[in-house]
Structures are given as C-alpha cells and as structure tokens.
Short mmCIF file of C-alpha atoms and ligand atoms in Angstrom, two decimals:
data_model
loop_
_atom_site.label_atom_id
_atom_site.label_comp_id
_atom_site.label_asym_id
_atom_site.label_seq_id
_atom_site.Cartn_x
_atom_site.Cartn_y
_atom_site.Cartn_z
CA MET A 1 -5.83 -18.96 -6.79
CA LEU A 2 -2.09 -18.93 -7.50
CA SER A 3 -1.92 -15.14 -7.56
CA SER A 4 -3.96 -14.62 -4.40
CA ASP A 5 -2.25 -12.93 -1.44
CA LEU A 6 -2.47 -16.29 0.39
CA PHE A 7 0.41 -17.55 -1.75
CA GLU A 8 2.59 -14.65 -0.60
CA GLY A 9 4.20 -14.05 -3.97
CA ARG A 10 5.35 -17.67 -4.45
CA ALA A 11 9.06 -17.22 -3.72
CA PRO A 12 10.99 -20.51 -3.94
CA SER A 13 11.59 -22.17 -0.60
CA THR A 14 9.02 -20.11 1.34
CA ARG A 15 5.64 -21.09 2.77
CA GLY A 16 3.88 -19.45 -0.18
CA GLY A 17 6.15 -21.27 -2.60
CA ARG A 18 5.39 -24.60 -0.95
CA LEU A 19 1.66 -23.84 -1.12
CA ALA A 20 2.03 -23.28 -4.86
CA GLU A 21 3.86 -26.60 -5.26
CA GLU A 22 1.17 -28.46 -3.28
CA TYR A 23 -1.64 -26.74 -5.14
CA LEU A 24 -0.21 -27.67 -8.55
CA ALA A 25 0.55 -31.26 -7.52
CA THR A 26 -3.00 -31.61 -6.19
CA GLN A 27 -4.43 -30.35 -9.48
CA MET A 28 -2.36 -32.90 -11.39
CA ALA A 29 -3.37 -35.72 -9.03
CA ALA A 30 -7.04 -34.77 -9.34
CA LEU A 31 -6.76 -35.05 -13.11
CA GLY A 32 -5.40 -38.57 -12.72
CA LEU A 33 -1.93 -37.76 -14.05
CA GLN A 34 1.06 -39.79 -12.87
CA PRO A 35 3.67 -38.35 -10.54
CA ALA A 36 7.01 -38.08 -12.38
CA GLY A 37 9.20 -36.37 -9.78
CA ASP A 38 11.53 -37.87 -7.15
CA ASP A 39 10.67 -41.25 -5.55
CA GLY A 40 7.19 -41.58 -7.00
CA THR A 41 6.11 -38.06 -5.99
CA PHE A 42 5.11 -35.07 -8.11
CA PHE A 43 8.09 -33.13 -6.71
CA GLN A 44 11.58 -32.90 -8.11
CA GLN A 45 13.58 -31.17 -5.38
CA VAL A 46 15.92 -28.53 -6.80
CA PRO A 47 18.92 -27.48 -4.65
CA ILE A 48 19.47 -23.73 -4.83
CA VAL A 49 22.67 -22.09 -3.65
CA GLU A 50 22.15 -18.66 -2.17
CA SER A 51 25.39 -16.70 -1.95
CA THR A 52 26.53 -13.21 -1.03
CA VAL A 53 30.02 -11.96 -1.89
CA GLU A 54 31.87 -9.94 0.75
CA ARG A 55 32.36 -6.38 -0.38
CA THR A 56 36.04 -6.52 0.56
CA PHE A 57 36.67 -8.17 -2.82
CA ALA A 58 39.40 -6.55 -4.95
CA LEU A 59 41.29 -7.50 -8.09
CA SER A 60 45.01 -6.76 -7.91
CA VAL A 61 47.65 -6.46 -10.60
CA PRO A 62 51.20 -5.19 -10.08
CA GLY A 63 50.83 -1.46 -9.43
CA ALA A 64 47.04 -1.28 -9.28
CA THR A 65 44.02 -2.53 -7.40
CA TYR A 66 40.56 -2.53 -8.93
CA ARG A 67 37.92 -1.95 -6.29
CA TYR A 68 34.72 -3.89 -5.80
CA PHE A 69 31.61 -2.14 -7.08
CA GLU A 70 33.58 0.83 -8.49
CA ASP A 71 35.68 -1.10 -11.01
CA VAL A 72 34.71 -4.76 -10.74
CA VAL A 73 31.92 -7.03 -9.53
CA ALA A 74 32.42 -10.73 -8.97
CA PHE A 75 30.74 -13.93 -7.95
CA SER A 76 31.79 -17.56 -7.88
CA GLY A 77 30.84 -20.75 -9.66
CA LEU A 78 31.93 -22.64 -6.53
CA GLU A 79 30.33 -22.95 -3.10
CA SER A 80 33.50 -22.54 -0.98
CA ALA A 81 33.67 -19.70 1.54
CA ARG A 82 37.05 -18.58 0.18
CA VAL A 83 37.98 -18.79 -3.51
CA PRO A 84 41.47 -17.57 -4.48
CA VAL A 85 42.40 -17.13 -8.15
CA GLN A 86 45.74 -15.95 -9.42
CA GLY A 87 47.38 -16.19 -12.78
CA GLU A 88 48.13 -14.60 -16.09
CA VAL A 89 45.46 -12.58 -17.90
CA VAL A 90 44.69 -13.64 -21.49
CA PHE A 91 42.56 -11.48 -23.79
CA VAL A 92 40.31 -13.90 -25.71
CA GLY A 93 38.29 -11.41 -27.78
CA TYR A 94 34.63 -12.39 -27.87
CA GLY A 95 35.40 -15.69 -26.13
CA VAL A 96 33.49 -17.65 -28.77
CA ASN A 97 34.04 -21.21 -29.93
CA ALA A 98 31.57 -21.79 -32.79
CA PRO A 99 32.71 -24.68 -35.03
CA GLU A 100 29.67 -24.33 -37.35
CA LEU A 101 30.75 -20.73 -38.07
CA LYS A 102 34.46 -21.61 -38.24
CA TRP A 103 35.19 -19.20 -35.41
CA ASN A 104 37.31 -20.07 -32.38
CA ASP A 105 38.75 -17.36 -30.18
CA TYR A 106 40.43 -20.01 -28.04
CA ALA A 107 42.28 -21.71 -30.93
CA GLY A 108 45.83 -22.44 -29.83
CA ALA A 109 45.42 -20.52 -26.57
CA ASP A 110 46.42 -21.91 -23.19
CA VAL A 111 44.04 -20.53 -20.58
CA LYS A 112 44.14 -23.38 -18.05
CA GLY A 113 44.09 -21.99 -14.52
CA LYS A 114 44.36 -18.42 -15.86
CA TRP A 115 42.14 -15.35 -16.14
CA VAL A 116 40.42 -14.63 -19.42
CA LEU A 117 39.34 -11.11 -20.38
CA ILE A 118 36.31 -11.21 -22.69
CA MET A 119 34.21 -8.84 -24.78
CA VAL A 120 30.43 -9.22 -24.55
CA ASN A 121 27.99 -9.51 -27.45
CA ASP A 122 28.41 -11.23 -30.83
CA PRO A 123 31.35 -10.54 -33.15
CA PRO A 124 30.17 -8.12 -35.85
CA ALA A 125 28.98 -9.46 -39.22
CA PRO A 126 31.22 -8.20 -42.05
CA ALA A 127 29.72 -6.78 -45.26
CA ASP A 128 30.54 -9.92 -47.26
CA GLU A 129 28.99 -12.22 -44.62
CA PRO A 130 25.97 -10.23 -43.34
CA THR A 131 24.31 -13.13 -41.53
CA LEU A 132 27.38 -14.16 -39.52
CA PHE A 133 26.36 -14.51 -35.85
CA GLY A 134 22.74 -13.80 -36.75
CA GLY A 135 23.46 -10.41 -38.34
CA PRO A 136 21.61 -7.88 -36.18
CA ALA A 137 19.95 -10.63 -34.08
CA LEU A 138 21.71 -11.67 -30.89
CA THR A 139 22.93 -15.29 -30.87
CA TYR A 140 23.66 -17.24 -27.72
CA TYR A 141 27.38 -16.70 -28.36
CA GLY A 142 26.77 -13.05 -27.48
CA ARG A 143 25.15 -13.66 -24.10
CA TRP A 144 27.22 -13.23 -20.95
CA THR A 145 26.05 -16.63 -19.67
CA TYR A 146 27.65 -18.28 -22.72
CA LYS A 147 30.94 -16.42 -22.18
CA TYR A 148 31.28 -17.88 -18.67
CA GLU A 149 30.21 -21.37 -19.76
CA GLU A 150 32.79 -21.46 -22.57
CA ALA A 151 35.57 -20.03 -20.37
CA ALA A 152 34.85 -22.80 -17.84
CA ARG A 153 34.92 -25.46 -20.59
CA GLN A 154 38.30 -24.11 -21.69
CA GLY A 155 39.65 -24.59 -18.17
CA ALA A 156 40.03 -20.93 -17.14
CA ALA A 157 40.00 -20.23 -13.39
CA GLY A 158 38.59 -16.72 -13.66
CA ALA A 159 36.69 -14.82 -16.35
CA LEU A 160 36.28 -11.06 -16.59
CA LEU A 161 33.72 -9.55 -18.97
CA ILE A 162 34.40 -6.05 -20.22
CA HIS A 163 31.38 -3.85 -19.68
CA THR A 164 30.69 -1.13 -22.21
CA GLU A 165 27.33 0.56 -22.37
CA GLU A 166 27.14 0.00 -26.08
CA SER A 167 27.77 -3.75 -26.04
CA ALA A 168 25.82 -4.58 -22.89
CA THR A 169 22.99 -2.13 -23.75
CA TYR A 170 22.75 -1.14 -20.08
CA PRO A 171 24.85 1.10 -17.82
CA TRP A 172 27.42 -0.10 -15.25
CA GLN A 173 24.93 0.60 -12.43
CA VAL A 174 22.78 -2.25 -13.75
CA VAL A 175 25.75 -4.61 -13.49
CA GLN A 176 26.43 -3.31 -9.97
CA THR A 177 22.89 -3.82 -8.72
CA SER A 178 22.28 -7.15 -10.39
CA TRP A 179 25.52 -8.74 -9.22
CA SER A 180 26.19 -7.28 -5.80
CA GLY A 181 23.27 -8.59 -3.76
CA THR A 182 22.38 -12.18 -2.98
CA GLN A 183 22.87 -14.44 -5.98
CA TYR A 184 21.13 -17.73 -6.71
CA SER A 185 22.62 -20.63 -8.61
CA LEU A 186 22.56 -24.40 -8.93
CA PRO A 187 25.38 -26.28 -7.19
CA PRO A 188 28.04 -27.11 -9.80
CA ALA A 189 27.19 -30.47 -11.40
CA ALA A 190 29.58 -33.26 -10.43
CA GLY A 191 32.53 -33.37 -12.82
CA ALA A 192 31.38 -30.27 -14.74
CA PRO A 193 33.92 -27.46 -15.14
CA ALA A 194 33.24 -24.39 -12.99
CA LEU A 195 34.86 -20.97 -12.79
CA GLY A 196 36.35 -19.91 -9.47
CA ILE A 197 35.60 -16.26 -10.19
CA LYS A 198 33.14 -14.79 -12.67
CA GLY A 199 33.45 -11.04 -12.89
CA TRP A 200 32.59 -7.93 -14.82
CA VAL A 201 35.05 -5.04 -15.13
CA THR A 202 34.44 -1.50 -16.27
CA GLU A 203 35.88 -0.45 -19.59
CA ARG A 204 38.24 1.87 -17.73
CA ALA A 205 39.63 -0.95 -15.60
CA ALA A 206 40.01 -3.21 -18.68
CA ARG A 207 41.86 -0.44 -20.51
CA ASP A 208 44.16 0.11 -17.55
CA LEU A 209 44.83 -3.61 -17.26
CA ALA A 210 45.80 -3.87 -20.93
CA THR A 211 48.03 -0.79 -20.68
CA ARG A 212 49.94 -2.32 -17.77
CA GLY A 213 50.91 -5.17 -20.09
CA GLY A 214 51.95 -2.66 -22.76
CA LYS A 215 48.84 -3.36 -24.87
CA ASP A 216 46.15 -1.12 -26.28
CA LEU A 217 42.57 -2.26 -25.60
CA ASP A 218 41.14 -0.65 -28.74
CA ALA A 219 43.71 -2.36 -30.95
CA LEU A 220 43.01 -5.69 -29.24
CA ARG A 221 39.28 -5.30 -29.74
CA LYS A 222 39.71 -4.39 -33.37
CA ALA A 223 41.85 -7.46 -34.00
CA ALA A 224 39.26 -9.64 -32.24
CA SER A 225 36.43 -8.58 -34.51
CA VAL A 226 37.61 -10.62 -37.48
CA ARG A 227 37.80 -14.39 -38.02
CA GLY A 228 41.22 -15.89 -37.34
CA PHE A 229 41.99 -13.76 -34.31
CA THR A 230 44.31 -15.42 -31.81
CA ALA A 231 44.11 -14.84 -28.09
CA VAL A 232 46.69 -12.44 -26.63
CA PRO A 233 48.38 -13.00 -23.23
CA LEU A 234 48.52 -9.51 -21.71
CA GLY A 235 51.74 -10.14 -19.82
CA VAL A 236 50.06 -9.20 -16.54
CA ARG A 237 49.34 -11.42 -13.55
CA ALA A 238 46.20 -10.75 -11.54
CA ALA A 239 45.09 -12.01 -8.14
CA ALA A 240 41.86 -11.95 -6.18
CA THR A 241 40.34 -13.83 -3.28
CA LEU A 242 36.60 -14.00 -3.24
CA GLN A 243 34.96 -14.52 0.14
CA GLN A 244 31.30 -15.38 0.35
CA ARG A 245 28.53 -16.52 2.63
CA SER A 246 26.41 -19.22 1.12
CA ALA A 247 23.50 -21.41 2.11
CA ARG A 248 21.46 -24.10 0.41
CA LYS A 249 17.73 -23.96 -0.09
CA THR A 250 15.34 -26.32 -1.80
CA ALA A 251 12.28 -25.75 -3.95
CA ALA A 252 10.47 -28.18 -6.19
CA ASN A 253 9.65 -28.57 -9.85
CA VAL A 254 6.20 -30.16 -10.04
CA VAL A 255 6.32 -32.93 -12.66
CA ALA A 256 3.26 -34.84 -13.91
CA LYS A 257 2.91 -37.32 -16.75
CA LEU A 258 0.13 -38.41 -19.04
CA PRO A 259 1.58 -41.65 -20.46
CA GLY A 260 1.33 -42.15 -24.20
CA THR A 261 1.32 -45.32 -26.25
CA ASN A 262 5.04 -44.60 -26.72
CA ASP A 263 6.28 -43.91 -23.21
CA GLN A 264 9.94 -43.81 -24.26
CA GLN A 265 9.60 -40.31 -25.69
CA ALA A 266 7.69 -37.24 -24.57
CA VAL A 267 6.47 -33.76 -25.40
CA ILE A 268 7.22 -31.45 -22.50
CA TYR A 269 5.09 -28.48 -21.54
CA THR A 270 6.69 -26.08 -19.04
CA SER A 271 5.56 -23.06 -17.06
CA HIS A 272 7.28 -21.47 -14.07
CA TRP A 273 5.34 -21.15 -10.82
CA ASP A 274 7.72 -18.95 -8.82
CA HIS A 275 7.77 -15.19 -8.41
CA PHE A 276 9.45 -12.69 -6.06
CA GLY A 277 7.61 -13.26 -2.77
CA VAL A 278 7.07 -10.26 -0.50
CA ARG A 279 9.37 -7.26 -0.60
CA ASP A 280 10.83 -5.66 2.53
CA PRO A 281 9.20 -2.44 3.73
CA GLN A 282 10.95 0.65 2.39
CA PRO A 283 11.24 4.08 3.95
CA GLY A 284 8.33 6.18 2.78
CA ASP A 285 6.01 3.20 2.27
CA ALA A 286 2.38 3.86 3.15
CA LYS A 287 1.28 1.81 6.17
CA ASP A 288 -0.91 -0.41 4.03
CA ALA A 289 1.48 -0.52 1.04
CA ASP A 290 1.03 -3.67 -1.05
CA ARG A 291 4.34 -5.52 -0.88
CA ILE A 292 3.21 -8.87 -2.28
CA PHE A 293 4.45 -9.81 -5.73
CA ASN A 294 1.34 -11.68 -6.86
CA GLY A 295 2.71 -12.40 -10.32
CA ALA A 296 -0.72 -12.91 -11.83
CA TYR A 297 0.42 -12.57 -15.42
CA ASP A 298 4.01 -13.60 -14.60
CA ASN A 299 3.33 -16.49 -14.26
CA ALA A 300 0.21 -17.68 -12.48
CA SER A 301 -1.49 -17.27 -15.86
CA GLY A 302 0.92 -19.66 -17.57
CA CYS A 303 0.46 -22.28 -14.81
CA ALA A 304 -3.31 -21.98 -15.16
CA GLY A 305 -2.84 -22.57 -18.88
CA LEU A 306 -0.80 -25.72 -18.25
CA ILE A 307 -3.43 -27.05 -15.86
CA GLU A 308 -6.07 -26.60 -18.56
CA LEU A 309 -3.90 -28.29 -21.20
CA ALA A 310 -3.43 -31.22 -18.82
CA ARG A 311 -7.18 -31.33 -18.14
CA ALA A 312 -8.07 -31.38 -21.85
CA MET A 313 -5.56 -34.13 -22.61
CA ALA A 314 -6.45 -36.23 -19.57
CA ARG A 315 -10.08 -36.20 -20.78
CA ALA A 316 -9.25 -37.04 -24.38
CA PRO A 317 -10.82 -40.33 -25.55
CA GLN A 318 -7.39 -41.59 -26.70
CA LYS A 319 -3.94 -41.64 -25.22
CA PRO A 320 -1.38 -39.37 -26.86
CA ALA A 321 1.24 -41.19 -28.98
CA ARG A 322 4.38 -39.97 -27.20
CA SER A 323 3.84 -39.20 -23.50
CA MET A 324 2.97 -35.71 -22.27
CA LEU A 325 4.95 -34.21 -19.41
CA PHE A 326 3.61 -31.16 -17.57
CA VAL A 327 6.43 -29.47 -15.67
CA PHE A 328 5.81 -26.50 -13.39
CA VAL A 329 9.35 -25.28 -12.83
CA THR A 330 10.71 -23.28 -9.92
CA ALA A 331 13.26 -20.45 -9.61
CA GLU A 332 12.84 -19.02 -13.09
CA GLU A 333 13.13 -15.51 -11.73
CA SER A 334 16.49 -16.43 -10.12
CA GLY A 335 17.95 -17.44 -13.49
CA LEU A 336 16.04 -20.39 -15.01
CA LEU A 337 17.30 -22.67 -12.24
CA GLY A 338 14.37 -25.10 -12.10
CA SER A 339 14.32 -25.73 -15.84
CA GLU A 340 18.12 -26.01 -15.96
CA TYR A 341 18.04 -28.57 -13.14
CA PHE A 342 15.25 -30.52 -14.84
CA VAL A 343 17.32 -30.77 -18.02
CA GLN A 344 20.42 -31.80 -16.03
CA HIS A 345 18.42 -34.43 -14.07
CA PRO A 346 15.75 -35.45 -16.57
CA PRO A 347 13.27 -38.31 -16.22
CA MET A 348 14.42 -39.40 -19.70
CA PRO A 349 17.51 -38.45 -21.75
CA PRO A 350 17.06 -35.14 -23.64
CA ALA A 351 17.48 -37.07 -26.91
CA GLN A 352 14.10 -38.69 -26.17
CA MET A 353 12.36 -35.37 -25.62
CA ALA A 354 10.46 -34.54 -28.80
CA ALA A 355 9.88 -30.87 -27.98
CA ASN A 356 9.47 -28.33 -25.23
CA LEU A 357 6.56 -25.89 -25.36
CA ASN A 358 6.91 -23.19 -22.70
CA VAL A 359 4.13 -20.91 -21.47
CA ASP A 360 5.39 -17.77 -19.77
CA GLY A 361 2.34 -15.50 -19.54
CA LEU A 362 -1.06 -15.93 -21.17
CA ASN A 363 -2.77 -13.27 -23.24
CA TYR A 364 -5.30 -11.65 -20.88
CA LEU A 365 -6.01 -8.67 -23.13
CA GLY A 366 -8.27 -10.04 -25.84
CA PRO A 367 -8.43 -11.91 -29.13
CA ALA A 368 -5.40 -11.64 -31.42
CA ARG A 369 -4.76 -12.66 -35.00
CA ASP A 370 -1.10 -13.46 -34.51
CA MET A 371 0.70 -15.84 -32.21
CA VAL A 372 4.34 -15.07 -31.47
CA GLN A 373 6.54 -17.96 -30.39
CA LEU A 374 10.22 -17.44 -29.64
CA GLY A 375 12.16 -20.13 -31.50
CA SER A 376 9.59 -20.75 -34.26
CA ASP A 377 12.20 -19.84 -36.89
CA ARG A 378 14.71 -22.37 -35.59
CA SER A 379 13.20 -25.83 -35.92
CA THR A 380 10.68 -27.99 -37.75
CA ILE A 381 8.10 -27.14 -35.06
CA GLY A 382 7.71 -23.66 -36.59
CA PRO A 383 6.09 -24.86 -39.84
CA MET A 384 3.82 -27.26 -37.90
CA LEU A 385 2.65 -24.36 -35.75
CA GLU A 386 2.19 -22.11 -38.76
CA ALA A 387 -0.07 -24.69 -40.46
CA ILE A 388 -2.25 -25.05 -37.35
CA LEU A 389 -2.60 -21.27 -37.07
CA LYS A 390 -3.48 -20.97 -40.75
CA GLU A 391 -6.28 -23.52 -40.39
CA ARG A 392 -7.69 -21.37 -37.63
CA GLY A 393 -7.48 -18.11 -39.59
CA ARG A 394 -4.47 -16.89 -37.65
CA VAL A 395 -0.85 -16.08 -38.45
CA LEU A 396 2.55 -16.81 -36.96
CA GLY A 397 4.05 -13.53 -35.76
CA ARG A 398 7.75 -12.74 -35.64
CA ASP A 399 10.00 -11.84 -32.72
CA SER A 400 9.98 -8.04 -33.05
CA HIS A 401 13.28 -7.62 -31.16
CA PRO A 402 15.71 -10.43 -32.11
CA GLU A 403 18.60 -8.17 -31.06
CA ARG A 404 17.42 -8.39 -27.44
CA GLY A 405 17.92 -12.13 -27.23
CA TYR A 406 14.64 -13.01 -25.50
CA PHE A 407 15.04 -16.56 -26.79
CA PHE A 408 17.80 -17.06 -24.23
CA ARG A 409 15.84 -15.82 -21.23
CA SER A 410 12.93 -18.20 -20.66
CA ASP A 411 12.54 -21.75 -19.38
CA HIS A 412 12.55 -23.36 -22.81
CA PHE A 413 16.18 -22.27 -23.24
CA PRO A 414 17.89 -24.97 -21.13
CA PHE A 415 16.01 -27.46 -23.35
CA ALA A 416 17.34 -25.73 -26.49
CA LYS A 417 20.88 -25.90 -25.12
CA ALA A 418 20.39 -29.65 -24.67
CA GLY A 419 19.33 -29.92 -28.34
CA VAL A 420 15.57 -30.22 -27.72
CA PRO A 421 13.51 -28.18 -30.22
CA ALA A 422 11.73 -25.58 -28.09
CA LEU A 423 9.26 -22.73 -28.27
CA SER A 424 8.14 -20.11 -25.78
CA ILE A 425 4.99 -18.09 -26.22
CA SER A 426 5.46 -14.33 -26.42
CA GLU A 427 3.15 -11.32 -26.67
CA PRO A 428 0.81 -10.90 -29.64
CA LYS A 429 1.06 -7.68 -31.63
CA GLU A 430 -2.10 -7.90 -33.77
CA PHE A 431 -5.15 -7.68 -31.56
CA THR A 432 -8.48 -7.86 -33.37
CA GLY A 433 -11.81 -6.15 -32.82
CA PRO A 434 -12.76 -2.53 -32.19
CA ASN A 435 -10.41 -2.15 -29.17
CA ALA A 436 -7.27 -3.43 -30.89
CA ALA A 437 -5.28 -0.19 -30.54
CA ALA A 438 -6.27 0.24 -26.90
CA LEU A 439 -5.18 -3.34 -26.12
CA LEU A 440 -1.73 -2.75 -27.56
CA LYS A 441 -1.48 0.33 -25.36
CA LYS A 442 -2.56 -1.72 -22.32
CA GLN A 443 0.15 -4.25 -23.11
CA GLU A 444 2.76 -1.48 -23.19
CA ASP A 445 1.44 -0.08 -19.92
CA TYR A 446 1.82 -3.45 -18.22
CA ASN A 447 5.42 -3.73 -19.40
CA GLY A 448 6.19 -0.23 -18.21
CA LYS A 449 4.34 -0.19 -14.88
CA ASP A 450 3.38 -3.64 -13.61
CA TYR A 451 6.07 -6.03 -14.89
CA HIS A 452 7.88 -7.48 -11.83
CA GLN A 453 5.92 -5.18 -9.49
CA PRO A 454 3.35 -5.92 -6.74
CA SER A 455 0.75 -4.46 -9.11
CA ASP A 456 0.88 -7.54 -11.38
CA GLU A 457 -2.45 -8.68 -9.93
CA TYR A 458 -5.47 -10.55 -11.21
CA ASP A 459 -8.26 -8.34 -12.48
CA PRO A 460 -11.73 -9.83 -13.03
CA ALA A 461 -11.98 -7.66 -16.16
CA TRP A 462 -9.25 -9.70 -17.86
CA ASP A 463 -10.38 -11.18 -21.17
CA PHE A 464 -9.14 -14.71 -21.76
CA THR A 465 -10.66 -15.17 -25.23
CA GLY A 466 -7.23 -14.90 -26.84
CA ALA A 467 -5.63 -17.16 -24.23
CA VAL A 468 -8.19 -19.93 -24.76
CA GLU A 469 -7.55 -19.84 -28.49
CA ASP A 470 -3.76 -19.89 -27.89
CA LEU A 471 -4.12 -22.91 -25.60
CA ARG A 472 -6.16 -24.76 -28.25
CA VAL A 473 -3.31 -24.15 -30.67
CA LEU A 474 -0.73 -25.33 -28.11
CA ALA A 475 -2.76 -28.45 -27.34
CA ARG A 476 -3.08 -29.33 -31.00
CA LEU A 477 0.60 -28.63 -31.64
CA GLY A 478 1.77 -30.82 -28.75
CA TRP A 479 -0.61 -33.62 -29.76
CA GLN A 480 0.66 -33.50 -33.37
CA ILE A 481 4.29 -33.49 -32.30
CA ALA A 482 3.55 -36.49 -30.08
CA ALA A 483 2.03 -38.36 -33.04
CA ALA A 484 4.52 -37.34 -35.76
CA SER A 485 6.51 -40.22 -37.21
CA GLU A 486 9.75 -38.27 -36.91
CA MET A 487 11.08 -36.26 -33.98
CA PRO A 488 11.21 -32.50 -34.64
CA LYS A 489 14.66 -31.10 -35.29
CA TYR A 490 16.61 -27.85 -35.47
CA SER A 491 17.28 -26.34 -38.88
CA GLU A 492 20.63 -27.01 -40.49
CA GLY A 493 23.10 -24.36 -39.35
CA ASP A 494 21.19 -23.44 -36.21
CA GLN A 495 23.39 -23.05 -33.14
CA PHE A 496 21.50 -25.87 -31.37
CA ALA A 497 21.38 -28.31 -34.31
CA ASN A 498 24.79 -29.77 -33.47
CA VAL A 499 23.92 -31.00 -29.99
CA ARG A 500 22.02 -34.07 -31.17
CA LYS A 501 24.46 -34.79 -33.96
ZN1 ZN B 601 9.30 -12.70 -14.39
#
C-alpha cells in the first residue's frame, strides 16, 4: 500500500506524504493504540526549513576571494535572508572535544564570533594507542555533522571544513552537488547555539588561506594529529555574507502508544515513512518514464514491519511492562529531521526512554542465519539480542564497514546522541538455503541499481520469511527490554555513555 504509485513517493509535506501519515495513523487507531502526538492526535507536526543559498556567495580575505561552488560551498544554521559573518580565522585541527579520550582541540582557544577552519574525520590512532577514536572505525567525532555542532557549542560564528578526497572519501563534486541545491533543516531550537555560516572549502583554498597568514597547512595538520595540540589563529580575517531564500513546511511524525504497566518509561520503535516523491522530467526521458520514488524497501517495508509489531503487541494477552511507542518518523531522507525533532520534543524525557529499536528496511530476499544491528556492540542491548538469536539458532552479525560510519546515518542516531541505547537493523550477510549466494548477489544489485531510484518497487516475488523471523526477534527484544528490572545502558567508555551520567 505505502509503496503504491497512489502515494506519489511519500515526500514530506506533499499530498502523497499526507496520505502516508493518514494511512499509518489509521492503522494504529484500528489496532486500538493511543494517539501520542500533538493535542491528543497521532501527529507530531515537524517544522522543516527549506532553504536555497544564492550563488553570489563568496568568501573574502585580504588579497583573495574564494568563489562559490569552485572553492567553497556554504549554508546557514539560521533562517534569516541575509547572514553576514566576519572575523578572524582560527585553525582548530580536527575540531574535537572528547573529555573521555582526554582530547580537546578547543582547549584555551577563543573562537567566539570567529571562523574556525576544521579537518574532517577522526584524529589518527597512534601505534601505542591503537583504539583511540575507534581505531579504523569512524566515531561520531569524525562526522562533519559533529564538527558543526561542536563549533556552534564553542560559540564560533562560521565553520569551514577542509575537503580532501582522502579524508571525506568522496570527491569535491559530491560536496558541490549535495550542498548547492535546496537544503532542509529543523529551525534552530530556542536558546541553542547555531552557526551563521557552515561551509566546506577545497584543500587548495584552505592552503591558500593558511599561506596568507604565513602558515603552512601541512605543518598545521601534522601538529593537529597528536594529543595536546592547541588551536592556531591564522592571522587572517575573512568575511562573507550569505543570502538565502527560505520557506517553512510541515510534515508529521506519526506517534502511537501501547501503554504498559509502567507508563513512565518506554521502549521506542521507529521507522521512517518518507521518501523522495516524484522527480522532475529530464531531457531524454521516455514519455512513460517512471518518475515515482516508490521506496518499497526504503522504507515502506520498515513501516509495514512496525505495523505488524504493533499488531502483535496490541493482541498480546498482557500489557507490556514499560510502554511501547511506535513512531513513524518523517524527513529521514532530508537528514534525520523527524527523529531529531522527536528527540528534541519528546513525549517523555530521553532519560525515561529505555531503548530505541529502528527498522530501516526489512529483509525481502530470504531466510538468513545472521542478524546485523548497528549499535549492538555499544550497549547492554547487544548481549540481550545475541541471547535471543542464539535461542533461535541464529547469530549476531557484525557491521562489515565500521569505517563508513553507518551508525550515524539512521533514525536511531538522534536517540543515541541523547544517551538512549539504540539499534538499527542492517542487511544480513549469511543467507541460508540453496540460493544463498544468489541472494547476496541480489542484495548487491539492489544497492548498485535500485537504492534511491524509482526502481525501488514492490515485487510480488519478494520473500519475507527472513523479515518475519527478524520481526519476531525485534518483538521479543523490545518486550524483554520493557520488562527488564534495569534500564539498558551504554558500555563504559562509549561516546554516548556520558550523556546520562
Ligand atoms: Zn533512503
């Protein structure tokens, strides 16, 4: 139903998106679940800021101007039509403040109202400390989103990330295309620090900027790769005025509750309902070209899974211990906006949320021995899950690409940032049965050809045997977490363990 053409690709704030919201709310109502959105409804309205930066943007320093698109891309953390930033540029290395790792690139630095120039990725782990910043795995300190968040917390007015192909793992063109069109964001939360200008600069521009202050970028970067580095004012002032057109839109998270005997705390299942809508016709399109992003796997399948979890629990002869919340979030594809908003405006404080279990895509290929859950190595939920899988003759798989940082890119992540132990289901790697090898190949084909394309469509030949088994595991896990005497928690030393402390 959700992936049918009738829903027009479920873009937030469109007719198809509203149909998806109504459909999901109706399913929850039919199951007898309680509305837990705004004003006694199933809907939590999420404001979404849609903004487009004028291409006249430029970053100026004495003697040079870095051009938009060529040398720099920029966007704003504010909604104003005109955002001027001018001030000194301070090189802050990796821009990391990690007390649990005794690493603070901002120690003793004054960046208030200034520009900070930042390297992306994690600082490297030295030979005598091979697990520093996760070793080869990417930690959240390495993500560009973190760099901007920390710069804002430190009071900077503008932040410029240095793009290098090696550290970003993608070429400058990817930065250009992802940041130069229409951008979506949440309005800045009241009282929360926000950056006037968030930018990326090419390595060439960063090198030039450092040189103008009489500094050498390579030497600065080398110094920044060891603990104890102190930020370096470059002795250059930079100025830019960002002009943008922005508008507000609204789309809803659909929030339903199955009250437990302990209604003060809850286990939260999430799944995003949105996808990309309908794409504009392109030159060379066939007359009948399919332009609808049905998003059958991504993520109608996950929503279907959540509906079935809700159905099973609503029919259970007993109430759960802690309450169950089923949250169908919006605007995941625009940057996890619905889940972020839910965590910022929660129906109960995050400290009362026992866990978040996120479903982003169900296994439609066939039965699998393993279950892979991003985050299972971070908290006490991992061992609980492993025990359930073992009972059922299955195994807990591992994230095969920890260096890619998938843990930071799904709807469970805003929960993790708020200290809530969280998991997100990922793709199995050990299919069973005579077709196992062919299924792995099919999975690769989907990722190569159909991911985020109009061809992500429902096929009656899909095999949900593996999905049904996964959902049984997720149901049991959530039910056990709800009944456990203690709340789950992050492992000692995990980046998200400190939030609740
Ligand atoms: Zn997607």
